[in-house]
């Protein structure tokens, strides 16, 4: 396995940090976002980067602007518009996007606004799902919904709403876990994710 490389890129005057690893000629790209209390390094420490790399993926774990080791953006720009521009700056092909918690909402908005960017969408205990109820049926990307049934921040009803509205979706429920179910049971999460991404 290659050790994930720390990289910085100048995006419109702000230095943004990400970790990257994986095949030179990957089968597909995977972009990992993070929750508000986490950063790219948490994905590395969880072991998921190594698991994805073994699947011939190129993995980019991004510190969103203003989080981790990334500077904030100088101009007012939404996170979904940033992700679109960032992917174009790096000339990324279409990718699998994984967003937990607050970045789940970002990933949702990317799927609605920039559907051509995505090979698939993985939403983990996403916040504010109900705000997009009338747009969820526009999501065409195949979608994996992952939820902790004991989540006190993003209620399980959100998972059921997503499953109901997104046509090409499947739901993985952790019955006895909460908002960080994916880190709390990384073995199950990573196994299910890898099957989904294939």
C-alpha atoms as a PDB file:
ATOM      1  CA  UNK A   1       0.000   0.000   0.000  1.00  0.00           C
ATOM      2  CA  UNK A   2       1.189   3.516  -0.717  1.00  0.00           C
ATOM      3  CA  UNK A   3       1.180   5.953   2.177  1.00  0.00           C
ATOM      4  CA  UNK A   4      -1.394   8.705   1.552  1.00  0.00           C
ATOM      5  CA  UNK A   5       0.377  11.845   0.331  1.00  0.00           C
ATOM      6  CA  UNK A   6      -0.399  15.243   1.857  1.00  0.00           C
ATOM      7  CA  UNK A   7      -1.058  17.762  -0.882  1.00  0.00           C
ATOM      8  CA  UNK A   8      -1.917  21.437  -0.944  1.00  0.00           C
ATOM      9  CA  UNK A   9      -3.461  23.260  -3.861  1.00  0.00           C
ATOM     10  CA  UNK A  10      -4.006  26.978  -4.360  1.00  0.00           C
ATOM     11  CA  UNK A  11      -7.706  27.430  -4.998  1.00  0.00           C
ATOM     12  CA  UNK A  12      -8.613  31.035  -5.772  1.00  0.00           C
ATOM     13  CA  UNK A  13      -5.949  32.263  -3.358  1.00  0.00           C
ATOM     14  CA  UNK A  14      -6.663  29.818  -0.525  1.00  0.00           C
ATOM     15  CA  UNK A  15      -4.410  26.866   0.284  1.00  0.00           C
ATOM     16  CA  UNK A  16      -6.502  23.723   0.496  1.00  0.00           C
ATOM     17  CA  UNK A  17      -5.285  20.414   1.891  1.00  0.00           C
ATOM     18  CA  UNK A  18      -6.123  16.876   0.865  1.00  0.00           C
ATOM     19  CA  UNK A  19      -4.751  13.361   1.190  1.00  0.00           C
ATOM     20  CA  UNK A  20      -4.407  11.255  -1.918  1.00  0.00           C
ATOM     21  CA  UNK A  21      -3.457   7.644  -2.515  1.00  0.00           C
ATOM     22  CA  UNK A  22      -4.141   4.779  -4.849  1.00  0.00           C
ATOM     23  CA  UNK A  23      -3.564   3.367  -8.294  1.00  0.00           C
ATOM     24  CA  UNK A  24      -1.907   5.339 -11.086  1.00  0.00           C
ATOM     25  CA  UNK A  25      -4.520   4.009 -13.507  1.00  0.00           C
ATOM     26  CA  UNK A  26      -7.476   3.617 -11.167  1.00  0.00           C
ATOM     27  CA  UNK A  27     -10.692   1.841 -11.917  1.00  0.00           C
ATOM     28  CA  UNK A  28     -12.475   4.805 -10.360  1.00  0.00           C
ATOM     29  CA  UNK A  29     -12.002   7.848  -8.141  1.00  0.00           C
ATOM     30  CA  UNK A  30     -13.454   8.209  -4.641  1.00  0.00           C
ATOM     31  CA  UNK A  31     -13.807  11.582  -2.916  1.00  0.00           C
ATOM     32  CA  UNK A  32     -14.211  11.517   0.878  1.00  0.00           C
ATOM     33  CA  UNK A  33     -15.673  14.511   2.690  1.00  0.00           C
ATOM     34  CA  UNK A  34     -15.864  14.769   6.486  1.00  0.00           C
ATOM     35  CA  UNK A  35     -18.133  15.745   9.354  1.00  0.00           C
ATOM     36  CA  UNK A  36     -17.760  19.025  11.252  1.00  0.00           C
ATOM     37  CA  UNK A  37     -15.661  17.552  14.065  1.00  0.00           C
ATOM     38  CA  UNK A  38     -13.465  15.533  11.720  1.00  0.00           C
ATOM     39  CA  UNK A  39     -10.980  15.994   8.891  1.00  0.00           C
ATOM     40  CA  UNK A  40      -9.214  14.052   6.133  1.00  0.00           C
ATOM     41  CA  UNK A  41      -6.799  12.452   8.611  1.00  0.00           C
ATOM     42  CA  UNK A  42      -9.672  10.699  10.393  1.00  0.00           C
ATOM     43  CA  UNK A  43     -10.405   8.745   7.204  1.00  0.00           C
ATOM     44  CA  UNK A  44      -6.741   7.757   7.019  1.00  0.00           C
ATOM     45  CA  UNK A  45      -6.698   6.624  10.661  1.00  0.00           C
ATOM     46  CA  UNK A  46      -9.906   4.650  10.176  1.00  0.00           C
ATOM     47  CA  UNK A  47      -8.179   2.396   7.632  1.00  0.00           C
ATOM     48  CA  UNK A  48     -10.689   3.145   4.880  1.00  0.00           C
ATOM     49  CA  UNK A  49      -8.118   4.713   2.537  1.00  0.00           C
ATOM     50  CA  UNK A  50      -6.102   1.494   2.570  1.00  0.00           C
ATOM     51  CA  UNK A  51      -9.203  -0.622   1.937  1.00  0.00           C
ATOM     52  CA  UNK A  52     -10.265   1.531  -1.025  1.00  0.00           C
ATOM     53  CA  UNK A  53      -6.789   1.515  -2.501  1.00  0.00           C
ATOM     54  CA  UNK A  54      -6.805  -2.294  -2.553  1.00  0.00           C
ATOM     55  CA  UNK A  55      -9.899  -2.048  -4.758  1.00  0.00           C
ATOM     56  CA  UNK A  56      -7.881  -0.192  -7.438  1.00  0.00           C
ATOM     57  CA  UNK A  57      -9.430   3.154  -6.481  1.00  0.00           C
ATOM     58  CA  UNK A  58      -7.756   6.542  -6.457  1.00  0.00           C
ATOM     59  CA  UNK A  59      -8.821   8.100  -3.159  1.00  0.00           C
ATOM     60  CA  UNK A  60      -8.893  11.799  -2.341  1.00  0.00           C
ATOM     61  CA  UNK A  61      -9.792  12.745   1.239  1.00  0.00           C
ATOM     62  CA  UNK A  62     -10.425  16.469   1.296  1.00  0.00           C
ATOM     63  CA  UNK A  63     -10.234  18.987   4.122  1.00  0.00           C
ATOM     64  CA  UNK A  64     -13.140  21.255   3.227  1.00  0.00           C
ATOM     65  CA  UNK A  65     -12.351  25.011   3.168  1.00  0.00           C
ATOM     66  CA  UNK A  66     -12.025  26.286   6.731  1.00  0.00           C
ATOM     67  CA  UNK A  67     -11.586  22.793   8.201  1.00  0.00           C
ATOM     68  CA  UNK A  68      -8.581  20.636   9.047  1.00  0.00           C
ATOM     69  CA  UNK A  69      -5.494  22.076   7.364  1.00  0.00           C
ATOM     70  CA  UNK A  70      -7.426  23.988   4.665  1.00  0.00           C
ATOM     71  CA  UNK A  71      -7.800  27.751   4.650  1.00  0.00           C
ATOM     72  CA  UNK A  72     -11.210  29.294   4.238  1.00  0.00           C
ATOM     73  CA  UNK A  73     -12.361  30.642   0.903  1.00  0.00           C
ATOM     74  CA  UNK A  74     -11.946  34.389   0.395  1.00  0.00           C
ATOM     75  CA  UNK A  75     -15.196  34.789  -1.527  1.00  0.00           C
ATOM     76  CA  UNK A  76     -18.707  33.701  -0.669  1.00  0.00           C
ATOM     77  CA  UNK A  77     -19.035  30.351  -2.374  1.00  0.00           C
ATOM     78  CA  UNK A  78     -21.279  27.442  -1.504  1.00  0.00           C
ATOM     79  CA  UNK A  79     -19.595  24.133  -0.725  1.00  0.00           C
ATOM     80  CA  UNK A  80     -21.299  22.412  -3.665  1.00  0.00           C
ATOM     81  CA  UNK A  81     -20.098  25.099  -6.094  1.00  0.00           C
ATOM     82  CA  UNK A  82     -16.639  24.820  -4.545  1.00  0.00           C
ATOM     83  CA  UNK A  83     -16.571  21.040  -5.089  1.00  0.00           C
ATOM     84  CA  UNK A  84     -17.544  21.490  -8.720  1.00  0.00           C
ATOM     85  CA  UNK A  85     -14.818  24.107  -9.316  1.00  0.00           C
ATOM     86  CA  UNK A  86     -12.243  22.121  -7.301  1.00  0.00           C
ATOM     87  CA  UNK A  87     -12.881  18.966  -9.341  1.00  0.00           C
ATOM     88  CA  UNK A  88     -12.489  20.943 -12.570  1.00  0.00           C
ATOM     89  CA  UNK A  89      -9.251  22.566 -11.356  1.00  0.00           C
ATOM     90  CA  UNK A  90      -7.817  19.104 -10.626  1.00  0.00           C
ATOM     91  CA  UNK A  91      -9.358  17.755 -13.884  1.00  0.00           C
ATOM     92  CA  UNK A  92     -10.973  14.873 -12.010  1.00  0.00           C
ATOM     93  CA  UNK A  93     -13.149  12.410 -13.899  1.00  0.00           C
ATOM     94  CA  UNK A  94     -16.589  11.540 -12.536  1.00  0.00           C
ATOM     95  CA  UNK A  95     -16.199  10.126  -9.024  1.00  0.00           C
ATOM     96  CA  UNK A  96     -17.863   8.322  -6.125  1.00  0.00           C
ATOM     97  CA  UNK A  97     -18.724  10.914  -3.450  1.00  0.00           C
ATOM     98  CA  UNK A  98     -18.993  10.036   0.237  1.00  0.00           C
ATOM     99  CA  UNK A  99     -20.384  12.584   2.682  1.00  0.00           C
ATOM    100  CA  UNK A 100     -21.124  12.081   6.387  1.00  0.00           C
ATOM    101  CA  UNK A 101     -23.115  14.440   8.610  1.00  0.00           C
ATOM    102  CA  UNK A 102     -22.777  18.080   7.523  1.00  0.00           C
ATOM    103  CA  UNK A 103     -20.936  17.053   4.363  1.00  0.00           C
ATOM    104  CA  UNK A 104     -23.805  14.681   3.594  1.00  0.00           C
ATOM    105  CA  UNK A 105     -25.896  17.781   2.987  1.00  0.00           C
ATOM    106  CA  UNK A 106     -23.138  19.121   0.706  1.00  0.00           C
ATOM    107  CA  UNK A 107     -23.027  15.815  -1.187  1.00  0.00           C
ATOM    108  CA  UNK A 108     -26.819  15.899  -1.580  1.00  0.00           C
ATOM    109  CA  UNK A 109     -26.624  19.358  -3.127  1.00  0.00           C
ATOM    110  CA  UNK A 110     -23.835  18.243  -5.483  1.00  0.00           C
ATOM    111  CA  UNK A 111     -25.982  15.299  -6.617  1.00  0.00           C
ATOM    112  CA  UNK A 112     -28.920  17.621  -7.319  1.00  0.00           C
ATOM    113  CA  UNK A 113     -26.978  20.487  -8.947  1.00  0.00           C
ATOM    114  CA  UNK A 114     -24.077  18.692 -10.654  1.00  0.00           C
ATOM    115  CA  UNK A 115     -25.289  15.148 -11.411  1.00  0.00           C
ATOM    116  CA  UNK A 116     -22.653  14.578 -14.111  1.00  0.00           C
ATOM    117  CA  UNK A 117     -19.881  14.786 -11.503  1.00  0.00           C
ATOM    118  CA  UNK A 118     -20.964  11.609  -9.746  1.00  0.00           C
ATOM    119  CA  UNK A 119     -20.550   7.904 -10.343  1.00  0.00           C
ATOM    120  CA  UNK A 120     -22.339   7.261  -7.055  1.00  0.00           C
ATOM    121  CA  UNK A 121     -23.402   8.964  -3.844  1.00  0.00           C
ATOM    122  CA  UNK A 122     -22.949   7.710  -0.273  1.00  0.00           C
ATOM    123  CA  UNK A 123     -24.796   9.622   2.449  1.00  0.00           C
ATOM    124  CA  UNK A 124     -24.002   8.870   6.086  1.00  0.00           C
ATOM    125  CA  UNK A 125     -26.265  10.356   8.788  1.00  0.00           C
ATOM    126  CA  UNK A 126     -26.732  13.484   6.690  1.00  0.00           C
ATOM    127  CA  UNK A 127     -28.157  16.600   8.327  1.00  0.00           C
ATOM    128  CA  UNK A 128     -31.032  18.722   6.981  1.00  0.00           C
ATOM    129  CA  UNK A 129     -32.334  16.083   4.572  1.00  0.00           C
ATOM    130  CA  UNK A 130     -35.908  17.299   5.016  1.00  0.00           C
ATOM    131  CA  UNK A 131     -35.008  20.653   3.451  1.00  0.00           C
ATOM    132  CA  UNK A 132     -34.496  18.920   0.102  1.00  0.00           C
ATOM    133  CA  UNK A 133     -37.496  16.610   0.155  1.00  0.00           C
ATOM    134  CA  UNK A 134     -38.965  18.004  -3.075  1.00  0.00           C
ATOM    135  CA  UNK A 135     -35.660  17.621  -4.953  1.00  0.00           C
ATOM    136  CA  UNK A 136     -34.581  14.180  -3.797  1.00  0.00           C
ATOM    137  CA  UNK A 137     -36.355  12.442  -6.675  1.00  0.00           C
ATOM    138  CA  UNK A 138     -34.045  14.362  -9.056  1.00  0.00           C
ATOM    139  CA  UNK A 139     -31.037  12.374  -7.804  1.00  0.00           C
ATOM    140  CA  UNK A 140     -30.086   9.912 -10.519  1.00  0.00           C
ATOM    141  CA  UNK A 141     -26.824   8.588  -9.053  1.00  0.00           C
ATOM    142  CA  UNK A 142     -26.935   5.191  -7.411  1.00  0.00           C
ATOM    143  CA  UNK A 143     -27.006   5.964  -3.705  1.00  0.00           C
ATOM    144  CA  UNK A 144     -25.942   4.187  -0.534  1.00  0.00           C
ATOM    145  CA  UNK A 145     -27.682   5.507   2.580  1.00  0.00           C
ATOM    146  CA  UNK A 146     -25.939   4.666   5.869  1.00  0.00           C
ATOM    147  CA  UNK A 147     -27.546   5.483   9.222  1.00  0.00           C
ATOM    148  CA  UNK A 148     -27.257   4.879  12.910  1.00  0.00           C
ATOM    149  CA  UNK A 149     -30.771   4.254  14.220  1.00  0.00           C
ATOM    150  CA  UNK A 150     -29.834   5.893  17.540  1.00  0.00           C
ATOM    151  CA  UNK A 151     -28.693   9.121  15.836  1.00  0.00           C
ATOM    152  CA  UNK A 152     -29.651  12.110  18.007  1.00  0.00           C
ATOM    153  CA  UNK A 153     -28.467  14.709  15.443  1.00  0.00           C
ATOM    154  CA  UNK A 154     -29.908  13.470  12.139  1.00  0.00           C
ATOM    155  CA  UNK A 155     -33.031  11.412  12.881  1.00  0.00           C
ATOM    156  CA  UNK A 156     -33.545   7.997  11.321  1.00  0.00           C
ATOM    157  CA  UNK A 157     -36.649   9.371   9.579  1.00  0.00           C
ATOM    158  CA  UNK A 158     -34.202  11.173   7.262  1.00  0.00           C
ATOM    159  CA  UNK A 159     -32.804   7.794   6.148  1.00  0.00           C
ATOM    160  CA  UNK A 160     -36.304   6.512   5.390  1.00  0.00           C
ATOM    161  CA  UNK A 161     -37.118   9.698   3.458  1.00  0.00           C
ATOM    162  CA  UNK A 162     -33.981   9.321   1.336  1.00  0.00           C
ATOM    163  CA  UNK A 163     -34.743   5.647   0.667  1.00  0.00           C
ATOM    164  CA  UNK A 164     -38.291   6.510  -0.341  1.00  0.00           C
ATOM    165  CA  UNK A 165     -37.418   9.395  -2.664  1.00  0.00           C
ATOM    166  CA  UNK A 166     -34.151   8.316  -4.338  1.00  0.00           C
ATOM    167  CA  UNK A 167     -35.051   5.658  -6.886  1.00  0.00           C
ATOM    168  CA  UNK A 168     -31.715   3.850  -7.165  1.00  0.00           C
ATOM    169  CA  UNK A 169     -30.872   3.615  -3.463  1.00  0.00           C
ATOM    170  CA  UNK A 170     -30.132   1.101  -0.743  1.00  0.00           C
ATOM    171  CA  UNK A 171     -30.090   1.522   3.025  1.00  0.00           C
ATOM    172  CA  UNK A 172     -27.606   0.200   5.579  1.00  0.00           C
ATOM    173  CA  UNK A 173     -28.884   0.607   9.150  1.00  0.00           C
ATOM    174  CA  UNK A 174     -26.807   0.268  12.321  1.00  0.00           C
ATOM    175  CA  UNK A 175     -29.513  -0.540  14.867  1.00  0.00           C
ATOM    176  CA  UNK A 176     -27.593   0.260  18.047  1.00  0.00           C
ATOM    177  CA  UNK A 177     -25.257   3.052  16.885  1.00  0.00           C
ATOM    178  CA  UNK A 178     -25.622   6.799  16.553  1.00  0.00           C
ATOM    179  CA  UNK A 179     -24.305   9.696  14.480  1.00  0.00           C
ATOM    180  CA  UNK A 180     -20.786   8.301  13.963  1.00  0.00           C
ATOM    181  CA  UNK A 181     -21.915   4.763  13.101  1.00  0.00           C
ATOM    182  CA  UNK A 182     -19.466   4.549  10.185  1.00  0.00           C
ATOM    183  CA  UNK A 183     -16.440   5.101  12.439  1.00  0.00           C
ATOM    184  CA  UNK A 184     -17.925   3.044  15.296  1.00  0.00           C
ATOM    185  CA  UNK A 185     -18.260  -0.024  13.054  1.00  0.00           C
ATOM    186  CA  UNK A 186     -15.762   0.639  10.268  1.00  0.00           C
ATOM    187  CA  UNK A 187     -15.463  -3.078   9.448  1.00  0.00           C
ATOM    188  CA  UNK A 188     -19.136  -3.345   8.460  1.00  0.00           C
ATOM    189  CA  UNK A 189     -19.257   0.097   6.854  1.00  0.00           C
ATOM    190  CA  UNK A 190     -16.172  -0.457   4.695  1.00  0.00           C
ATOM    191  CA  UNK A 191     -17.300  -3.923   3.600  1.00  0.00           C
ATOM    192  CA  UNK A 192     -20.727  -2.632   2.550  1.00  0.00           C
ATOM    193  CA  UNK A 193     -19.203   0.421   0.864  1.00  0.00           C
ATOM    194  CA  UNK A 194     -16.717  -1.625  -1.156  1.00  0.00           C
ATOM    195  CA  UNK A 195     -19.504  -3.944  -2.349  1.00  0.00           C
ATOM    196  CA  UNK A 196     -21.583  -0.912  -3.310  1.00  0.00           C
ATOM    197  CA  UNK A 197     -18.738   0.796  -5.200  1.00  0.00           C
ATOM    198  CA  UNK A 198     -18.045  -2.320  -7.276  1.00  0.00           C
END
